[in-house]
Amino acid sequence: MTGLGEIKDNGYMPQRAYIALMARGGWSLSKVILFNMRELKRLRVVPEGEERHVRPKRQYVIPPYHESMRTCRSQERYLRPTLYCDPNDPDVIAIADQLGAFKVSDREFAEAAFHFVKERMLLEEMTLNDVGETFQRGTGTCFHLITAFIALCRCAGIKARYKIFAMNMIRSWYDVVIQPDPFIKKWYDSLGFFVLEGEGEVLIDGEWLVANVGPEAEWQAATGTPITRLGEGSLGNWFNAVPGTEMRMESIPYGLGTSLELLHAIAPGSMERVNISMVKQKERGSKVIAEAGGLEAYDRMARLRQGPRRPKMRLEPRAQIVFDD
Amino acid sequence: MGYAEDLSRFEDLASRYIPRREDWTPSEEAVFGPPDPYRVPKDEADRMRYRAVKHQFERHYRLNRMYHDFCREAKVSPEEIRGLDDLDKVPLIPSEFFKDCPPGKDFALWLGNVYTGELPRIKVGGRSPSHDQVIDSFNSAGMAVCYSSGTGGRHTFMPRDMRCFLTNEYAMAKGVISMFFPHWNPQMRGYLLLPHPFKTNLFAGRLGTIFFDIMRDVNVAVDRKVDTELIRLSMSEGHGLKGRAFKYIAKRKSERTVQDIITWIERNQREGHEMALVGAPFLVHSVIERLKQEGRTFDLGERGCVLTGGGWKVHESKRMPEAEFRRDVEEFLGIPPDQCIDLYGMVEANGWMTQCPEGHHLHIPHSYMHTMVLDDEYRPVGYGETGRLAFLDGSMGSYPGFIITSDRVRMLERCPVCDRPGPVLEPGVTRVAGKESRGCAEEVRRMVSSDMRRGAR
């Protein structure tokens, strides 16, 4: 059983901003449910004869685990196991070994882990589970995929953590994720933002690099965004964080798993419709990439469309600015 | 009286804008040194511009963490800038970057991190201060934080120190006086068709303080406090109770504005004063529309000047042709076209491009502004090509003034009409597709347009 000290130390207890977001999201969801009972009832299930979601096949083979394979097994912050993220899971160790854990540089490994999760694991709406199960299945929400990336990095002795925020999204994402289901749309529209979204961060040469492993290339092509690389995040790209909601966490906190379970229990049909839409987008994205002349050509075009490179702003304290509240 | 005398009178009046000569940096040499910013011989301008830009690039690289990291990412350092041809390597910041600022206390830190060098001691009060409160805190401490163009709902915020801001005002006024020569004199009466310079931090208004020093009895069209909240309301299309109340009050006030301007022209004509209308072309257009309705004209001739700036939108979907505007000014105010010129500048830059009276091309102050036109892949293209304007502002010490704008221009190696050396922009600057219209005139237009449209009917 997890002790109180461990709960606090590992960051399982939600931060204040997180609690506020969950409360706001919960309140908004309750209102949507209360005022749309009839519609929700209709949308709970996908009617017979309508298209159903079929989980895509896993895109990789998990190598057999062998005891000689190394894992970090550290209890240091950002390296140790946390909720849903056990870097010592045999599947994690086997895949990390295959990707070059302890044989290549930290940066090379992080790049390999990034590409593995981003390109071979697929987005699918579902409830949270342990990372080993995610690797067995090969699909998951952005939180599953971030956890997979973080587990691989921690297994290889590279510190990694979660970056969580509330956000609103660009139109092309809205059309794919929110628009397909009236219930999700009502919830998003009433709140004005999406309650929780996340990215991974990995510590390389003293710098935390963002890793957005959620959307695969085809999905990004379908939404018109560039194919993100390690170090490139979603914020300012296809998401905008709601001010004051960006949080760094060692672990997925308590409450997220339950919230997702609740959402799936209330609106399983809605989740399925989002999954159907995501599979379709992937197919559409493949066509977009082919029409552009391949992945590189598409990426170059999307980056040009996005505009010139911008500086990164880190809000460092300035001694001359004094806050007096 | 020759230009040298005019300049001398101007420099006396604007002495508080000019740093002590012994303290001049290469940037200030390039701004304050040349008697006429648009008649600096090409070789001399090239030398000054290179020194000014190099000086600022070294400073920002050394003292501005954000820009330093940006340059390192682009693998460019001051050592690589060895001559004029290397200036194209200087990393450029998209102007959109200056719109992405956080709210509350983080906004203060954001301004502090955009700024290059030592800040004065700034005390920011409140748990979650608004943008206006943070700006007031900076400006009370001696800074000149200004903003512009909230037309898309997002303002561009630029933190300048006073020395840099005064340089901007001086550069603008000197450029205008050189182009208006011999029509400026310090006894001229002025009417600013802008927000009041002492009642706003909106760049379009605040930059007008110098007109109070170089003209007499200056009137102001938008004579009330203008802050980001008021601009938000003016952009709100009158939605909500506050929005409707604002539109109602704006309507009542601006009904008087056009009439006030006409009365002011009448009085000064009667008293034999020279006069200048300075600001949003939209308001001059409204005055002309009123005169048309009333079947009246003025004949100001040599005694009148019109200086416009900030864009040419007169209605939501109508852009006023500049040539037609000048024809109307001549027909209804009696001011000849060579005394009706337009300015092009922006909150991000200190440099002002001013139309020549002969051909109305926008002349670039090439002793400190290095301008480029970029293609769709952000690569510089040659003279005569149309593309996105970018510039290296060698006079900008407060933040890296190396910027890619969202304005679409065509640059020529020299003016096809007048004999001034140096490059020009063709008149008719537009926005890059997909970018909202911007400019101080658009803000003024939005502040007063609801009633003006009715007035025009």
mmCIF file of C-alpha atoms in Angstrom, chain A residues 146-275:
data_model
loop_
_atom_site.group_PDB
_atom_site.id
_atom_site.type_symbol
_atom_site.label_atom_id
_atom_site.label_comp_id
_atom_site.label_asym_id
_atom_site.label_seq_id
_atom_site.Cartn_x
_atom_site.Cartn_y
_atom_site.Cartn_z
ATOM 1 C CA ILE A 146 3.325 10.135 -22.639
ATOM 2 C CA THR A 147 3.563 7.548 -19.867
ATOM 3 C CA ALA A 148 5.039 5.063 -22.342
ATOM 4 C CA PHE A 149 7.682 7.594 -23.380
ATOM 5 C CA ILE A 150 8.464 8.574 -19.799
ATOM 6 C CA ALA A 151 8.744 4.917 -18.728
ATOM 7 C CA LEU A 152 11.199 4.180 -21.555
ATOM 8 C CA CYS A 153 13.341 7.186 -20.627
ATOM 9 C CA ARG A 154 13.317 6.411 -16.906
ATOM 10 C CA CYS A 155 14.185 2.786 -17.653
ATOM 11 C CA ALA A 156 17.243 4.059 -19.531
ATOM 12 C CA GLY A 157 18.232 6.284 -16.602
ATOM 13 C CA ILE A 158 17.068 9.555 -18.203
ATOM 14 C CA LYS A 159 14.878 11.807 -16.088
ATOM 15 C CA ALA A 160 11.423 12.418 -17.505
ATOM 16 C CA ARG A 161 8.221 14.059 -16.274
ATOM 17 C CA TYR A 162 4.731 15.191 -17.254
ATOM 18 C CA LYS A 163 3.692 18.643 -18.376
ATOM 19 C CA ILE A 164 -0.039 19.061 -17.937
ATOM 20 C CA PHE A 165 -2.265 21.982 -18.888
ATOM 21 C CA ALA A 166 -5.762 23.013 -19.864
ATOM 22 C CA MET A 167 -5.964 24.206 -23.421
ATOM 23 C CA ASN A 168 -7.972 25.358 -26.331
ATOM 24 C CA MET A 169 -7.188 24.037 -29.740
ATOM 25 C CA ILE A 170 -6.926 25.222 -33.314
ATOM 26 C CA ARG A 171 -9.918 24.755 -35.591
ATOM 27 C CA SER A 172 -8.613 21.702 -37.465
ATOM 28 C CA TRP A 173 -8.123 19.854 -34.176
ATOM 29 C CA TYR A 174 -11.497 20.965 -32.923
ATOM 30 C CA ASP A 175 -13.076 19.535 -36.068
ATOM 31 C CA VAL A 176 -11.528 16.133 -35.444
ATOM 32 C CA VAL A 177 -11.620 15.760 -31.668
ATOM 33 C CA ILE A 178 -14.575 17.833 -30.535
ATOM 34 C CA GLN A 179 -16.934 18.262 -33.447
ATOM 35 C CA PRO A 180 -17.716 14.574 -34.181
ATOM 36 C CA ASP A 181 -19.664 14.101 -30.970
ATOM 37 C CA PRO A 182 -22.385 16.541 -29.853
ATOM 38 C CA PHE A 183 -21.881 15.719 -26.164
ATOM 39 C CA ILE A 184 -18.128 16.413 -26.187
ATOM 40 C CA LYS A 185 -18.777 19.510 -28.279
ATOM 41 C CA LYS A 186 -21.291 20.867 -25.769
ATOM 42 C CA TRP A 187 -18.910 20.241 -22.911
ATOM 43 C CA TYR A 188 -15.961 21.889 -24.640
ATOM 44 C CA ASP A 189 -18.032 24.833 -25.842
ATOM 45 C CA SER A 190 -19.586 25.451 -22.437
ATOM 46 C CA LEU A 191 -16.191 25.400 -20.730
ATOM 47 C CA GLY A 192 -14.314 27.192 -23.494
ATOM 48 C CA PHE A 193 -11.335 24.882 -23.168
ATOM 49 C CA PHE A 194 -10.303 21.258 -22.844
ATOM 50 C CA VAL A 195 -9.763 20.330 -19.206
ATOM 51 C CA LEU A 196 -6.551 18.337 -19.380
ATOM 52 C CA GLU A 197 -3.924 17.733 -21.988
ATOM 53 C CA GLY A 198 -0.319 16.776 -21.591
ATOM 54 C CA GLU A 199 3.130 16.308 -23.006
ATOM 55 C CA GLY A 200 6.262 14.602 -21.779
ATOM 56 C CA GLU A 201 9.492 16.323 -20.851
ATOM 57 C CA VAL A 202 12.888 14.686 -20.799
ATOM 58 C CA LEU A 203 16.076 16.051 -19.237
ATOM 59 C CA ILE A 204 18.922 16.092 -21.757
ATOM 60 C CA ASP A 205 22.214 17.868 -21.038
ATOM 61 C CA GLY A 206 20.610 19.862 -18.248
ATOM 62 C CA GLU A 207 17.675 21.043 -20.352
ATOM 63 C CA TRP A 208 14.084 19.811 -20.208
ATOM 64 C CA LEU A 209 12.996 19.016 -23.753
ATOM 65 C CA VAL A 210 9.315 18.731 -24.502
ATOM 66 C CA ALA A 211 8.141 15.525 -26.168
ATOM 67 C CA ASN A 212 4.755 15.537 -27.789
ATOM 68 C CA VAL A 213 4.274 11.883 -28.608
ATOM 69 C CA GLY A 214 0.489 11.910 -28.967
ATOM 70 C CA PRO A 215 -0.384 12.580 -32.584
ATOM 71 C CA GLU A 216 1.312 10.479 -35.236
ATOM 72 C CA ALA A 217 2.451 12.036 -38.507
ATOM 73 C CA GLU A 218 -0.722 11.156 -40.438
ATOM 74 C CA TRP A 219 -2.886 12.721 -37.759
ATOM 75 C CA GLN A 220 -0.789 15.878 -37.856
ATOM 76 C CA ALA A 221 -1.028 15.980 -41.637
ATOM 77 C CA ALA A 222 -4.809 15.686 -41.412
ATOM 78 C CA THR A 223 -4.890 18.701 -39.123
ATOM 79 C CA GLY A 224 -2.396 20.684 -41.194
ATOM 80 C CA THR A 225 0.289 20.970 -38.528
ATOM 81 C CA PRO A 226 3.996 20.197 -38.975
ATOM 82 C CA ILE A 227 5.349 16.820 -37.876
ATOM 83 C CA THR A 228 6.685 17.673 -34.449
ATOM 84 C CA ARG A 229 10.147 16.627 -33.366
ATOM 85 C CA LEU A 230 11.643 16.050 -29.935
ATOM 86 C CA GLY A 231 11.862 19.502 -28.354
ATOM 87 C CA GLU A 232 8.806 20.855 -30.167
ATOM 88 C CA GLY A 233 5.614 21.118 -28.192
ATOM 89 C CA SER A 234 1.978 21.555 -28.982
ATOM 90 C CA LEU A 235 1.611 24.910 -27.224
ATOM 91 C CA GLY A 236 1.503 27.788 -29.646
ATOM 92 C CA ASN A 237 1.359 25.179 -32.372
ATOM 93 C CA TRP A 238 -2.052 23.513 -32.289
ATOM 94 C CA PHE A 239 -2.910 24.117 -28.630
ATOM 95 C CA ASN A 240 -2.883 27.260 -26.528
ATOM 96 C CA ALA A 241 -2.590 26.719 -22.797
ATOM 97 C CA VAL A 242 -5.171 28.396 -20.606
ATOM 98 C CA PRO A 243 -3.059 30.929 -18.636
ATOM 99 C CA GLY A 244 -2.022 29.696 -15.208
ATOM 100 C CA THR A 245 -2.742 26.024 -15.859
ATOM 101 C CA GLU A 246 0.666 24.729 -16.941
ATOM 102 C CA MET A 247 1.954 22.224 -14.387
ATOM 103 C CA ARG A 248 5.021 19.999 -14.221
ATOM 104 C CA MET A 249 4.472 16.663 -12.461
ATOM 105 C CA GLU A 250 6.517 13.615 -11.701
ATOM 106 C CA SER A 251 3.426 11.460 -11.819
ATOM 107 C CA ILE A 252 -0.073 11.362 -13.173
ATOM 108 C CA PRO A 253 -1.932 12.496 -10.050
ATOM 109 C CA TYR A 254 -4.760 10.754 -8.282
ATOM 110 C CA GLY A 255 -8.100 11.582 -9.782
ATOM 111 C CA LEU A 256 -7.268 11.523 -13.476
ATOM 112 C CA GLY A 257 -7.867 7.783 -13.803
ATOM 113 C CA THR A 258 -11.209 7.996 -12.006
ATOM 114 C CA SER A 259 -12.287 11.005 -14.094
ATOM 115 C CA LEU A 260 -11.611 9.127 -17.309
ATOM 116 C CA GLU A 261 -13.465 6.071 -16.028
ATOM 117 C CA LEU A 262 -16.413 8.260 -15.142
ATOM 118 C CA LEU A 263 -16.414 9.907 -18.548
ATOM 119 C CA HIS A 264 -16.323 6.553 -20.309
ATOM 120 C CA ALA A 265 -19.124 5.269 -18.099
ATOM 121 C CA ILE A 266 -21.305 8.311 -18.795
ATOM 122 C CA ALA A 267 -20.641 8.606 -22.512
ATOM 123 C CA PRO A 268 -19.132 5.459 -24.004
ATOM 124 C CA GLY A 269 -20.757 6.212 -27.349
ATOM 125 C CA SER A 270 -19.130 9.618 -27.457
ATOM 126 C CA MET A 271 -15.693 8.131 -26.833
ATOM 127 C CA GLU A 272 -16.302 5.626 -29.605
ATOM 128 C CA ARG A 273 -17.320 8.349 -32.048
ATOM 129 C CA VAL A 274 -14.116 10.253 -31.283
ATOM 130 C CA ASN A 275 -12.123 7.053 -31.916
#
